[in-house]
C-alpha positions as a LaTeX table, in Angstrom:
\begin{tabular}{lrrr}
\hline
Residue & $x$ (\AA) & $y$ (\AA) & $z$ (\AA) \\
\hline
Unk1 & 97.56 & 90.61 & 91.18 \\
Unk2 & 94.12 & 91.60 & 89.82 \\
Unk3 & 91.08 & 89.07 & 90.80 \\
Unk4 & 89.99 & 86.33 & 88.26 \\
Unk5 & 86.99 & 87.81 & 87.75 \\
Unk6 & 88.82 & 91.72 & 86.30 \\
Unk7 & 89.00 & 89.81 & 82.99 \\
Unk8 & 85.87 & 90.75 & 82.21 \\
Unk9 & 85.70 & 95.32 & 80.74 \\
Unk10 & 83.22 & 97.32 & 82.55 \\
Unk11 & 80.92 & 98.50 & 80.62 \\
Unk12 & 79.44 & 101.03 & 83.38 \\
Unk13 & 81.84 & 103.28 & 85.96 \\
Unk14 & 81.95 & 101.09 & 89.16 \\
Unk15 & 84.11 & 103.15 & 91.36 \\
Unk16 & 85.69 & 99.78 & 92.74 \\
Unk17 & 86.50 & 98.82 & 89.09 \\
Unk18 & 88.63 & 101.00 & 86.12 \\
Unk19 & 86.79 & 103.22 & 84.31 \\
Unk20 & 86.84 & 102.45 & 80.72 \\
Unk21 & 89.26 & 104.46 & 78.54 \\
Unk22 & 87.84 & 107.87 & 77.88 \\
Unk23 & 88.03 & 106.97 & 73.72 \\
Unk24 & 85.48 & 103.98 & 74.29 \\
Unk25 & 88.91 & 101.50 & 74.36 \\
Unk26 & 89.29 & 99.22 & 77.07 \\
Unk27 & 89.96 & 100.07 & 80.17 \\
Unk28 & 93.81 & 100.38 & 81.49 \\
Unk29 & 95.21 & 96.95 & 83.10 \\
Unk30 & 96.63 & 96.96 & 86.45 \\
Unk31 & 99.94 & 95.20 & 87.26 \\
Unk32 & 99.38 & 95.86 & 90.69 \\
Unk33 & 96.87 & 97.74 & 92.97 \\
Unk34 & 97.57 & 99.00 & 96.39 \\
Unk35 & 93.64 & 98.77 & 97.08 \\
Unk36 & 92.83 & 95.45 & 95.05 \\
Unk37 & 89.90 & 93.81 & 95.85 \\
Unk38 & 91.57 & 90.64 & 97.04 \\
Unk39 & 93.95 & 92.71 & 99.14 \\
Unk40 & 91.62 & 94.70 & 101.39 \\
Unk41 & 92.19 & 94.60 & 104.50 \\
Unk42 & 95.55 & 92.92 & 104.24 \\
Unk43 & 99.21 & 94.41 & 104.95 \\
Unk44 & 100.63 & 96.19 & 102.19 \\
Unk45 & 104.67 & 97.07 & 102.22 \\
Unk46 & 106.17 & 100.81 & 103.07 \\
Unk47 & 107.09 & 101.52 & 99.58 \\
Unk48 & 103.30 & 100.87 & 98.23 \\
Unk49 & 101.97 & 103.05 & 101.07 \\
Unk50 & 104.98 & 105.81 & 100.24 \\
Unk51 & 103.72 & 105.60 & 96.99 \\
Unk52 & 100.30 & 105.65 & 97.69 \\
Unk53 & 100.90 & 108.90 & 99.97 \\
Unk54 & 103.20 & 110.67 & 97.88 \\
Unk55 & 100.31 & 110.54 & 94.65 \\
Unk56 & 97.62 & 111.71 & 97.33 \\
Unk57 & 99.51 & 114.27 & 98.37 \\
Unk58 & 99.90 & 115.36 & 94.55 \\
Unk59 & 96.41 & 115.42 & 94.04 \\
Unk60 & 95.53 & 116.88 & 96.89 \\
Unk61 & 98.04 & 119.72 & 96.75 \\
Unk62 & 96.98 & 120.55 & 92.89 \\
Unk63 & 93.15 & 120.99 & 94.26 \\
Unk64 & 94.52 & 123.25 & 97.33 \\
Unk65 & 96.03 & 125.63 & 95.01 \\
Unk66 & 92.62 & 125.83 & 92.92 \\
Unk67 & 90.81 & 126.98 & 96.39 \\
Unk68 & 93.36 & 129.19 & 97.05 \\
Unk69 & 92.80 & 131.15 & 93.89 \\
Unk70 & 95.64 & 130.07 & 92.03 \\
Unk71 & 94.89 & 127.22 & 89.50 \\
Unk72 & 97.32 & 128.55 & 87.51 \\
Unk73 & 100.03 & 127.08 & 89.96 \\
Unk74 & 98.47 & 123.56 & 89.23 \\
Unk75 & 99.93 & 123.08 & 85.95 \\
Unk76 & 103.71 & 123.34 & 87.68 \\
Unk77 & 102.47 & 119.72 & 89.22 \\
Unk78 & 101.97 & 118.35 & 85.84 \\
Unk79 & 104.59 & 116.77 & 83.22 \\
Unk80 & 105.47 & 118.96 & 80.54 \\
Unk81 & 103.97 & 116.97 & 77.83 \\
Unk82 & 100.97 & 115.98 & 80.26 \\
Unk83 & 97.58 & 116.66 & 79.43 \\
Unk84 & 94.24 & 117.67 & 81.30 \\
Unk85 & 90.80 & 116.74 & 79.86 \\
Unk86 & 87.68 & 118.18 & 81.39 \\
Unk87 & 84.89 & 115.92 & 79.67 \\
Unk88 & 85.09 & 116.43 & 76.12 \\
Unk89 & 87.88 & 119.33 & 76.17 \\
Unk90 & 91.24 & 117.79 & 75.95 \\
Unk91 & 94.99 & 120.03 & 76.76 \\
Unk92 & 98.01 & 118.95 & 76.19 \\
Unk93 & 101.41 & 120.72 & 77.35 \\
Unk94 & 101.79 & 122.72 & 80.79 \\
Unk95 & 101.87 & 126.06 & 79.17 \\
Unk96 & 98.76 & 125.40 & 77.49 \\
Unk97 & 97.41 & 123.84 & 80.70 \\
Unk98 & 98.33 & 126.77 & 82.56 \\
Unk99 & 96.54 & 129.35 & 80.02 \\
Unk100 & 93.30 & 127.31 & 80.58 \\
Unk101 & 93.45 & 127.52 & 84.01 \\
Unk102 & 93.96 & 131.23 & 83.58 \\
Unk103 & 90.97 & 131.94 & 82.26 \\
Unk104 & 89.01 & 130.57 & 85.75 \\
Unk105 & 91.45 & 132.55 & 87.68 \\
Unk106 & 90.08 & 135.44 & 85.79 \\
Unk107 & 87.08 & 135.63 & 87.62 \\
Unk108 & 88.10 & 137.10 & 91.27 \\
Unk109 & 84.92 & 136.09 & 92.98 \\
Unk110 & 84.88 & 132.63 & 92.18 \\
Unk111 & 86.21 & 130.38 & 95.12 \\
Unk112 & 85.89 & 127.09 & 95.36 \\
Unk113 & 86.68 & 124.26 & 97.72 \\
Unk114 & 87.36 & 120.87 & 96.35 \\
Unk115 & 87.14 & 117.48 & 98.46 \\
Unk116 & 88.34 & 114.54 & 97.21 \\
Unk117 & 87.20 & 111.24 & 98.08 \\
Unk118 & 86.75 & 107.16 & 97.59 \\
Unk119 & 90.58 & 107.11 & 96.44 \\
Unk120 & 91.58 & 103.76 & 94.54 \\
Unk121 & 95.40 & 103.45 & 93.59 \\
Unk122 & 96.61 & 101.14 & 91.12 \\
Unk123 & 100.33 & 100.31 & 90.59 \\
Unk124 & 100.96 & 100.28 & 86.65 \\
Unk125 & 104.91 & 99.97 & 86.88 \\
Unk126 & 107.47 & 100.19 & 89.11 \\
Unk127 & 106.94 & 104.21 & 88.79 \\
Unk128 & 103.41 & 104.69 & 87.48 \\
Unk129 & 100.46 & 104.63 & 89.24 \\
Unk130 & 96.37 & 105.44 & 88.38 \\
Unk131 & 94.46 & 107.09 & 90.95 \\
Unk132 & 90.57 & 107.07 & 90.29 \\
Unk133 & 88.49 & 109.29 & 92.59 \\
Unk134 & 85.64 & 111.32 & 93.03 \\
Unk135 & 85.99 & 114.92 & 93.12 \\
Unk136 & 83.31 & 117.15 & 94.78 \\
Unk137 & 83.15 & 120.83 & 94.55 \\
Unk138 & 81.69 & 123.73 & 96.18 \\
Unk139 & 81.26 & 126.84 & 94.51 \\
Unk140 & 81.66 & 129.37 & 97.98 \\
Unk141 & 80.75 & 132.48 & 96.30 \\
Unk142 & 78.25 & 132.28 & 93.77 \\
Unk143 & 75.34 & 134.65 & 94.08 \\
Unk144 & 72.14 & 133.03 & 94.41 \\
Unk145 & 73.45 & 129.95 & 95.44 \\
Unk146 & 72.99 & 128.04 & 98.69 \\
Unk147 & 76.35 & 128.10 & 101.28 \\
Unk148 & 77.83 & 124.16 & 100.85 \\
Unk149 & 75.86 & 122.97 & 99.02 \\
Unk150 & 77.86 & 120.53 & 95.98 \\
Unk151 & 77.80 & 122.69 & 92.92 \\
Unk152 & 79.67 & 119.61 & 90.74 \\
Unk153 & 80.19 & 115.98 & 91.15 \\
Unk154 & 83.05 & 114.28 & 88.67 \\
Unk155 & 84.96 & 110.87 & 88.45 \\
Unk156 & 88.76 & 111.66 & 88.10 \\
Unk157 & 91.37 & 108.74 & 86.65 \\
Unk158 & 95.29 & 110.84 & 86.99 \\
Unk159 & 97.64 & 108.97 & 85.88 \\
Unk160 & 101.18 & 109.81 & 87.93 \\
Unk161 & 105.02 & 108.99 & 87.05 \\
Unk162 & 107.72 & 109.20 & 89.64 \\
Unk163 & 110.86 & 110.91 & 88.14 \\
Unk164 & 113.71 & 110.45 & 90.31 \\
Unk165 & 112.75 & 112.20 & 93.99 \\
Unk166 & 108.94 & 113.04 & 92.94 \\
Unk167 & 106.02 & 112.25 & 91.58 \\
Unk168 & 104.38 & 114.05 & 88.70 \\
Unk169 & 100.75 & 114.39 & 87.10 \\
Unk170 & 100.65 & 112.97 & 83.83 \\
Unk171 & 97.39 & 112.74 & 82.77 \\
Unk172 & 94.02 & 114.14 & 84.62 \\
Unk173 & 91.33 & 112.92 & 82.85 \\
Unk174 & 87.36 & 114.48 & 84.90 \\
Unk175 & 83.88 & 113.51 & 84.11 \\
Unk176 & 81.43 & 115.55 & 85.49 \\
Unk177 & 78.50 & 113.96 & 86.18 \\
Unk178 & 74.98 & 115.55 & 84.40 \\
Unk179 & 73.98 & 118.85 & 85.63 \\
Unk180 & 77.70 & 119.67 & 87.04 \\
Unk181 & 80.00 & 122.83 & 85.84 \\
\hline
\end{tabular}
């Protein structure tokens, strides 16, 4: 149950909040949130946490193929009709994904590693969840730039669906924050 007080639509990115819809509608309503406010620090059942677990793991896994030079390989972790949207650049379809993330495997010398962090999951259904989080990358092999030092800050919302044994990326939506790439 969302707190009295989620009635009210952000009108600024609070990462303990929902973003507001990327089209300036309001933002998404939770049924359920395995990190609510008014449940932190409280007990949550095994099926919210295998939930929870199975969507990081998603994530996570689509990010470790982009460091491992492959972001091609991300777009088999996404729906077929899903869609990707890097600020104001929207994709729709895994093939398409996949030839968009072609074009930054293109470039051999570019390696990356990707930490994501400040997870929030929210239940929408029975088998759909939101995860907002904050993605940092590291570009490792730019010339001219300093070793670990962030080379792009973003706020991700993915939306994830579980279809029969597994979960699946339906919708990655990233704002990168001013002065990112």
């Amino acid at each position: 149950m969302m707190p009295a007080d989620s009635s009210r639509e952000p009108t600024t990115y609070y990462p303990s909040r929902p973003a507001p819809d990327r089209h300036g509608g309001p933002a998404y309503r939770a049924v359920g949130s395995v990190t609510d406010r008014s449940e932190v620090g409280r007990e949550i059942g095994i099926d919210a946490v295998r939930g929870a677990m199975a969507c990081q793991n998603l994530i996570v896994d689509s990010y470790r193929r982009a460091d491992a030079g492959n972001r091609q390989a991300m777009a088999e972790l996404i729906e077929q009709d899903g869609s990707l949207a890097v600020d104001d650049a929207i994709v729709t379809g895994r093939e398409a994904i996949r030839e968009m993330l072609a074009a930054r495997d293109a470039d051999p010398d570019r390696r990356t590693m990707h930490v994501v962090a400040n997870l929030i999951f929210d239940r929408l259904a029975e088998d759909r969840m939101k995860v907002r989080y904050v993605l940092i990358v590291f570009l490792l092999s730019a010339s001219g730039s300093p070793a670990f030092v962030p080379n792009s800050l973003a706020s991700v919302l993915d939306t994830l669906a579980r279809r029969a044994d597994r979960c699946w990326l339906t919708n990655r939506t990233i704002t990168t924050a001013p002065g990112g790439r």
